[in-house]
Coordinates of C-alpha atoms in Angstrom, one line a residue:
M1 CA 66.6 89.9 102.8
G2 CA 67.7 89.2 99.2
E3 CA 71.1 88.8 97.8
P4 CA 73.3 91.9 97.2
P5 CA 72.7 93.6 93.9
L6 CA 76.1 92.9 92.5
A7 CA 76.2 89.2 93.5
P8 CA 75.0 87.9 90.2
A9 CA 77.7 89.8 88.3
L10 CA 80.4 88.6 90.8
R11 CA 79.2 85.0 90.2
L12 CA 79.4 85.4 86.4
L13 CA 83.0 86.9 86.7
E14 CA 84.0 83.9 88.8
E15 CA 82.7 81.6 86.1
G16 CA 84.6 83.5 83.4
K17 CA 81.4 84.8 81.8
D18 CA 82.7 88.4 81.4
R19 CA 80.2 89.5 78.7
E20 CA 77.2 88.4 80.8
A21 CA 78.7 90.1 83.9
E22 CA 79.4 93.3 81.9
A23 CA 75.8 93.4 80.7
L24 CA 74.6 93.3 84.4
L25 CA 77.1 95.9 85.4
L26 CA 75.7 98.4 82.9
T27 CA 72.9 99.3 85.3
P28 CA 74.0 102.2 87.6
Q29 CA 73.7 101.7 91.3
K30 CA 73.4 104.1 94.3
G31 CA 76.0 105.0 96.9
P32 CA 78.9 102.6 97.5
L33 CA 77.4 100.0 95.2
E34 CA 78.0 102.4 92.3
A35 CA 81.7 102.6 93.2
E36 CA 81.9 98.8 93.4
R37 CA 80.1 98.5 90.0
L38 CA 82.8 100.8 88.5
A39 CA 85.6 98.7 90.0
L40 CA 84.0 95.5 88.6
L41 CA 83.6 97.2 85.2
G42 CA 87.3 98.0 85.3
F43 CA 88.1 94.4 86.1
V44 CA 86.2 93.3 83.0
E45 CA 88.3 95.8 81.0
A46 CA 91.5 94.4 82.5
R47 CA 90.4 90.9 81.3
K48 CA 90.0 92.4 77.8
G49 CA 93.6 93.7 78.1
N50 CA 92.7 97.3 78.7
L51 CA 94.8 97.9 81.9
R52 CA 94.6 101.7 81.4
A53 CA 90.8 101.6 81.7
Y54 CA 91.0 99.3 84.7
R55 CA 93.3 101.7 86.5
A56 CA 91.1 104.7 85.7
L57 CA 87.9 102.9 86.8
A58 CA 89.5 101.5 89.9
L59 CA 90.8 105.0 90.9
E60 CA 87.4 106.5 90.4
A61 CA 85.7 103.7 92.3
A62 CA 88.0 104.2 95.3
R63 CA 87.6 108.0 95.1
R64 CA 83.8 107.5 95.4
A65 CA 83.8 104.9 98.2
Q66 CA 86.6 103.1 99.9
T67 CA 85.1 99.6 100.4
P68 CA 87.1 96.4 100.6
L69 CA 86.1 95.7 97.0
T70 CA 87.1 99.1 95.6
L71 CA 90.4 99.1 97.5
Y72 CA 91.2 95.6 96.4
H73 CA 90.7 96.5 92.7
L74 CA 92.7 99.7 93.2
G75 CA 95.5 97.6 94.6
L76 CA 95.4 95.2 91.6
A77 CA 95.2 98.1 89.1
L78 CA 98.1 100.2 90.4
P79 CA 101.8 99.6 90.0
P80 CA 103.2 97.1 92.6
R81 CA 104.5 99.5 95.2
A82 CA 101.4 101.7 95.2
G83 CA 99.1 98.7 94.8
A84 CA 100.6 97.0 97.9
L85 CA 99.6 100.0 100.0
A86 CA 96.0 99.9 98.7
L87 CA 95.8 96.2 99.2
E88 CA 96.9 96.6 102.8
E89 CA 94.0 99.1 103.3
A90 CA 91.5 96.6 101.9

């Protein structure tokens, strides 16, 4: 059993290598992984200062699949009160 498909991108994000992570995140995934990919792309946008794109991508990600990762990013992307509810779900 190999490592999860998004693990390399997550590692790069943890290291602050957003460009490299973004390049890996350009490849579409299937099922819930696609939702998580969108959430992570949104996170990259947030780091660039584009909070509107982060919110839109996080909402789309959570709409497609409610995983701990998508709900976590939805919680971060939403205003505090709404975000707190999403974080509790995660």
